[in-house]
Coordinates of N, CA and C in Angstrom, one line a residue:
M1 N -85.9 127.8 133.2 CA -84.6 127.1 133.4 C -84.6 126.4 134.7
S2 N -84.1 125.2 134.7 CA -84.0 124.4 135.9 C -82.9 125.0 136.8
S3 N -83.1 124.9 138.1 CA -82.1 125.5 139.0 C -80.8 124.6 139.0
S4 N -80.9 123.4 138.5 CA -79.7 122.5 138.5 C -78.8 122.7 137.3
K5 N -79.2 123.5 136.4 CA -78.4 123.8 135.2 C -77.5 125.0 135.4
V6 N -76.3 124.9 134.8 CA -75.4 126.0 134.8 C -75.7 126.9 133.6
P7 N -75.9 128.2 133.9 CA -76.3 129.1 132.7 C -75.2 129.0 131.6
V8 N -75.6 129.1 130.4 CA -74.7 129.1 129.2 C -73.6 130.2 129.4
R9 N -74.0 131.3 129.9 CA -73.0 132.4 130.1 C -71.8 131.9 131.0
L10 N -72.2 131.3 132.1 CA -71.1 130.8 133.0 C -70.3 129.6 132.4
K11 N -71.0 128.8 131.6 CA -70.3 127.7 131.0 C -69.3 128.2 130.0
K12 N -69.6 129.2 129.3 CA -68.6 129.8 128.3 C -67.4 130.4 129.1
Q13 N -67.7 131.1 130.2 CA -66.6 131.7 130.9 C -65.7 130.6 131.5
V14 N -66.3 129.6 132.1 CA -65.5 128.5 132.6 C -64.6 127.8 131.6
S15 N -65.2 127.5 130.4 CA -64.5 126.9 129.3 C -63.4 127.7 128.8
Q16 N -63.6 129.0 128.7 CA -62.6 129.9 128.2 C -61.4 130.0 129.2
R17 N -61.8 130.1 130.5 CA -60.8 130.2 131.5 C -59.9 129.0 131.5
A18 N -60.4 127.8 131.3 CA -59.7 126.5 131.3 C -58.9 126.3 130.0
Q19 N -59.2 127.0 129.0 CA -58.5 126.9 127.7 C -58.5 125.5 127.1
G20 N -59.6 124.8 127.3 CA -59.8 123.5 126.7 C -59.1 122.4 127.4
C21 N -58.7 122.6 128.7 CA -58.1 121.5 129.4 C -58.9 121.2 130.7
C22 N -59.0 119.9 131.0 CA -59.6 119.5 132.3 C -58.8 120.1 133.4
E23 N -59.4 120.7 134.3 CA -58.7 121.5 135.4 C -58.1 120.5 136.4
Y24 N -58.4 119.3 136.3 CA -57.8 118.3 137.3 C -56.7 117.5 136.6
C25 N -57.0 116.7 135.6 CA -56.0 115.9 134.9 C -55.2 116.5 133.8
R26 N -55.6 117.7 133.4 CA -55.0 118.5 132.3 C -55.2 117.8 130.9
N27 N -56.2 116.9 130.8 CA -56.5 116.3 129.5 C -57.0 117.4 128.6
Q28 N -56.6 117.3 127.3 CA -57.0 118.4 126.4 C -58.2 118.0 125.6
L29 N -59.2 118.8 125.6 CA -60.4 118.5 124.9 C -60.2 118.2 123.4
R30 N -59.2 118.9 122.8 CA -59.0 118.7 121.4 C -58.4 117.3 121.0
F31 N -58.0 116.6 122.0 CA -57.4 115.3 121.7 C -58.2 114.1 122.4
T32 N -59.4 114.3 122.7 CA -60.2 113.3 123.3 C -61.6 113.2 122.7
N33 N -62.2 112.0 122.7 CA -63.6 111.9 122.2 C -64.6 111.9 123.4
Q34 N -64.1 112.1 124.6 CA -65.1 112.1 125.7 C -65.5 113.6 125.9
S35 N -66.7 113.7 126.5 CA -67.2 115.1 126.7 C -66.6 115.7 128.0
F36 N -66.6 117.0 128.0 CA -66.2 117.7 129.2 C -67.4 118.4 129.8
S37 N -67.4 118.6 131.1 CA -68.5 119.2 131.8 C -68.0 120.4 132.6
V38 N -69.0 121.3 132.8 CA -68.7 122.3 133.8 C -69.3 121.8 135.1
E39 N -68.4 121.5 136.1 CA -68.8 120.9 137.3 C -68.7 121.8 138.5
H40 N -69.5 121.5 139.5 CA -69.5 122.3 140.8 C -68.3 121.7 141.6
I41 N -67.3 122.5 141.9 CA -66.2 122.0 142.7 C -66.7 121.6 144.1
I42 N -67.4 122.5 144.8 CA -68.1 122.1 146.0 C -69.5 121.7 145.5
P43 N -69.9 120.4 145.6 CA -71.2 120.0 145.0 C -72.3 120.8 145.6
K44 N -73.4 120.9 144.8 CA -74.6 121.6 145.3 C -75.2 120.9 146.5
A45 N -75.1 119.6 146.5 CA -75.6 118.8 147.6 C -74.9 119.1 148.9
L46 N -73.7 119.7 148.8 CA -72.9 120.1 150.0 C -72.9 121.6 150.2
G47 N -73.8 122.3 149.5 CA -74.0 123.7 149.7 C -73.2 124.6 148.7
G48 N -72.6 123.9 147.7 CA -71.9 124.7 146.6 C -72.8 125.5 145.8
K49 N -72.4 126.6 145.4 CA -73.2 127.6 144.6 C -72.8 127.5 143.1
T50 N -73.7 127.9 142.3 CA -73.5 128.0 140.8 C -72.9 129.3 140.5
T51 N -71.6 129.5 140.9 CA -70.9 130.8 140.7 C -69.6 130.5 140.0
L52 N -69.0 131.4 139.4 CA -67.8 131.3 138.6 C -66.7 130.7 139.5
D53 N -66.6 131.1 140.8 CA -65.6 130.6 141.7 C -65.8 129.3 142.2
N54 N -66.9 128.6 141.9 CA -67.2 127.2 142.3 C -67.4 126.3 141.1
L55 N -67.0 126.7 139.9 CA -67.1 125.9 138.7 C -65.8 125.6 138.1
A56 N -65.7 124.4 137.5 CA -64.4 124.0 136.9 C -64.8 123.2 135.6
L57 N -63.9 123.3 134.6 CA -64.0 122.4 133.5 C -63.4 121.1 133.8
S58 N -64.2 120.0 133.6 CA -63.7 118.7 134.0 C -64.0 117.7 132.9
C59 N -63.1 116.8 132.6 CA -63.3 115.7 131.7 C -64.3 114.8 132.3
Q60 N -64.9 113.9 131.6 CA -66.0 113.0 132.1 C -65.4 112.1 133.2
S61 N -64.2 111.6 132.9 CA -63.6 110.7 133.9 C -63.4 111.4 135.3
C62 N -62.8 112.5 135.3 CA -62.5 113.3 136.5 C -63.9 113.6 137.2
N63 N -64.8 114.0 136.4 CA -66.1 114.4 136.9 C -66.8 113.2 137.6
N64 N -66.7 112.0 136.9 CA -67.4 110.8 137.4 C -66.7 110.4 138.7
H65 N -65.3 110.4 138.8 CA -64.6 110.0 140.0 C -64.8 110.9 141.1
K66 N -64.9 112.2 140.8 CA -65.0 113.2 141.9 C -66.4 113.2 142.4
Y67 N -67.4 113.1 141.5 CA -68.8 113.1 141.9 C -69.1 114.1 142.9
D68 N -69.4 113.8 144.2 CA -69.8 114.8 145.2 C -68.7 114.8 146.3
K69 N -67.5 114.3 146.0 CA -66.4 114.3 147.0 C -65.7 115.6 147.1
I70 N -65.3 116.0 148.3 CA -64.5 117.2 148.5 C -63.3 116.8 149.3
Q71 N -63.2 115.5 149.8 CA -62.1 115.1 150.5 C -61.7 113.7 150.0
G72 N -60.4 113.4 150.3 CA -59.9 112.1 149.9 C -58.8 111.7 150.9
K73 N -58.3 110.5 150.8 CA -57.3 110.0 151.7 C -55.9 110.1 151.1
D74 N -55.0 110.8 151.8 CA -53.6 110.9 151.4 C -53.0 109.5 151.5
P75 N -52.5 108.9 150.4 CA -52.0 107.5 150.5 C -50.7 107.5 151.3
L76 N -50.0 108.6 151.5 CA -48.7 108.6 152.3 C -49.0 108.6 153.8
T77 N -49.9 109.4 154.2 CA -50.1 109.6 155.7 C -51.4 108.9 156.2
G78 N -52.3 108.6 155.3 CA -53.6 108.0 155.7 C -54.6 109.1 156.1
E79 N -54.2 110.3 156.2 CA -55.1 111.4 156.6 C -56.2 111.7 155.5
I80 N -57.3 112.1 156.0 CA -58.4 112.6 155.1 C -58.1 114.1 155.0
V81 N -58.0 114.5 153.7 CA -57.7 115.9 153.4 C -58.6 116.4 152.3
S82 N -58.6 117.7 152.1 CA -59.4 118.3 151.1 C -58.8 118.0 149.7
L83 N -59.7 117.7 148.7 CA -59.2 117.5 147.4 C -58.9 118.9 146.7
Y84 N -58.1 118.8 145.6 CA -57.7 120.0 144.9 C -58.9 120.8 144.5
H85 N -58.9 122.1 144.7 CA -59.9 123.1 144.4 C -59.3 124.1 143.4
P86 N -59.7 123.9 142.1 CA -59.0 124.8 141.1 C -59.1 126.3 141.3
R87 N -60.1 126.7 142.0 CA -60.2 128.2 142.2 C -59.4 128.6 143.5
Q88 N -59.1 127.7 144.4 CA -58.5 128.1 145.6 C -57.0 127.7 145.7
H89 N -56.6 126.7 144.9 CA -55.3 126.1 144.9 C -54.6 126.4 143.6
E90 N -53.3 126.4 143.6 CA -52.5 126.5 142.4 C -52.0 125.1 142.0
W91 N -52.3 124.7 140.8 CA -52.0 123.3 140.4 C -50.5 123.0 140.7
K92 N -49.6 123.9 140.4 CA -48.2 123.6 140.5 C -47.7 123.4 142.0
H93 N -48.5 123.9 142.9 CA -48.2 123.6 144.3 C -48.6 122.3 144.8
H94 N -49.5 121.6 144.0 CA -50.0 120.3 144.5 C -49.6 119.1 143.5
F95 N -49.2 119.5 142.3 CA -49.0 118.5 141.3 C -47.7 118.8 140.5
A96 N -47.1 117.8 139.9 CA -46.0 118.0 138.9 C -46.1 116.8 137.9
W97 N -45.5 117.0 136.8 CA -45.4 115.9 135.8 C -44.1 115.1 136.2
N98 N -44.1 113.8 135.9 CA -42.9 113.0 136.1 C -42.0 113.4 134.9
D99 N -40.8 112.7 134.8 CA -39.8 113.1 133.8 C -40.3 113.0 132.3
D100 N -41.1 112.0 132.0 CA -41.6 111.9 130.7 C -43.0 112.4 130.5
C101 N -43.5 113.1 131.5 CA -44.8 113.8 131.4 C -46.0 112.9 131.2
T102 N -45.9 111.6 131.7 CA -47.0 110.7 131.5 C -47.8 110.6 132.8
L103 N -47.2 110.9 133.9 CA -47.8 110.7 135.2 C -47.9 112.1 136.0
I104 N -49.0 112.3 136.6 CA -49.2 113.4 137.5 C -48.8 112.9 138.9
V105 N -47.8 113.6 139.5 CA -47.3 113.3 140.8 C -47.9 114.2 141.8
G106 N -48.5 113.7 142.9 CA -49.0 114.6 143.9 C -47.8 115.1 144.8
L107 N -47.7 116.4 145.0 CA -46.7 117.0 145.8 C -47.1 117.3 147.2
S108 N -48.3 117.3 147.5 CA -48.8 117.6 148.8 C -49.9 116.6 149.2
P109 N -50.3 116.6 150.4 CA -51.4 115.7 150.8 C -52.6 115.9 149.9
T110 N -53.0 117.1 149.6 CA -54.1 117.4 148.7 C -53.9 116.8 147.3
G111 N -52.7 117.0 146.8 CA -52.3 116.5 145.5 C -52.4 115.0 145.4
R112 N -51.8 114.4 146.4 CA -51.7 112.9 146.5 C -53.2 112.3 146.6
A113 N -54.0 112.9 147.4 CA -55.4 112.4 147.6 C -56.2 112.6 146.3
T114 N -55.9 113.7 145.6 CA -56.6 114.0 144.4 C -56.2 113.0 143.3
V115 N -54.9 112.7 143.2 CA -54.4 111.8 142.2 C -55.1 110.4 142.3
I116 N -55.2 110.0 143.6 CA -55.8 108.7 143.9 C -57.4 108.7 143.7
T117 N -58.0 109.7 144.3 CA -59.5 109.8 144.3 C -60.0 110.0 142.9
L118 N -59.4 110.8 142.1 CA -59.9 111.1 140.7 C -59.2 110.2 139.7
Q119 N -58.3 109.3 140.1 CA -57.6 108.4 139.2 C -57.0 109.1 138.0
L120 N -56.2 110.1 138.4 CA -55.6 111.0 137.4 C -54.5 110.3 136.5
N121 N -54.1 109.1 136.8 CA -53.1 108.4 136.1 C -53.6 107.0 135.6
K122 N -54.8 107.0 135.0 CA -55.4 105.8 134.4 C -54.6 105.4 133.2
S123 N -54.5 104.2 132.9 CA -53.7 103.7 131.8 C -54.0 104.4 130.4
G124 N -55.3 104.6 130.1 CA -55.6 105.3 128.9 C -55.1 106.7 128.8
L125 N -55.1 107.4 129.9 CA -54.5 108.7 130.0 C -53.0 108.7 129.8
I126 N -52.4 107.8 130.5 CA -50.9 107.6 130.4 C -50.5 107.4 128.9
N127 N -51.2 106.5 128.3 CA -50.9 106.2 126.9 C -51.1 107.4 126.0
L128 N -52.2 108.1 126.2 CA -52.5 109.4 125.4 C -51.4 110.4 125.7
R129 N -51.0 110.6 126.9 CA -50.0 111.5 127.3 C -48.7 111.2 126.6
R130 N -48.3 109.9 126.6 CA -47.1 109.4 125.9 C -47.1 109.8 124.4
V131 N -48.2 109.5 123.8 CA -48.2 109.8 122.3 C -48.2 111.3 122.1
L132 N -49.0 112.0 122.9 CA -49.0 113.5 122.7 C -47.6 114.1 123.0
F133 N -46.9 113.6 124.0 CA -45.6 114.1 124.4 C -44.6 113.9 123.2
S134 N -44.7 112.7 122.6 CA -43.8 112.4 121.5 C -44.1 113.3 120.3
L135 N -45.3 113.9 120.2 CA -45.6 114.8 119.1 C -45.4 116.2 119.5
G136 N -45.0 116.5 120.7 CA -44.8 117.8 121.2 C -46.1 118.5 121.6
E137 N -47.1 117.8 121.9 CA -48.4 118.3 122.2 C -48.8 118.2 123.7
H138 N -47.9 117.7 124.5 CA -48.1 117.5 125.9 C -46.8 117.7 126.7
P139 N -46.9 118.3 127.8 CA -48.1 118.8 128.5 C -48.7 120.0 127.9
P140 N -49.9 120.3 128.2 CA -50.6 121.4 127.5 C -49.8 122.7 127.8
A141 N -49.8 123.6 126.8 CA -49.1 124.9 126.9 C -50.0 125.9 127.7
T142 N -51.2 125.6 128.0 CA -52.1 126.5 128.7 C -51.6 126.7 130.1
P143 N -51.6 127.9 130.6 CA -51.2 128.1 132.0 C -52.1 127.4 133.0
V144 N -51.5 126.9 134.0 CA -52.2 126.2 135.0 C -52.5 127.2 136.1
Q145 N -53.7 127.3 136.5 CA -54.1 128.2 137.6 C -53.6 127.8 138.9

């Protein structure tokens, strides 16, 4: 087994913990045709380990935009801050849904930087959220860590 691979056992644990939702944008696997990945929150290139507390379920879009980043720029203050870490931060302390649940609003410097860096409000996601909301399928009922 290559050292760059996440063991199947850990992938299953991460996927079950996330309950089928991207841990960043809350996109639901059951309503998308894009693949989801188990990603290293702190990238291996920056010393991150392949352990349960450093792995998150991520949609392809969030994974691609995050890549090896652990910091981003808060658009309000211009400060460079840590991005959201699903194992160390609670989603509700950094993000909220707007009134019609189509946009993720950053509540903190970390939240705002993550919304911008990972592009959590791309038009395709907004459209999907709008349709799912009208069907009573959004926001996801899964608890946010």
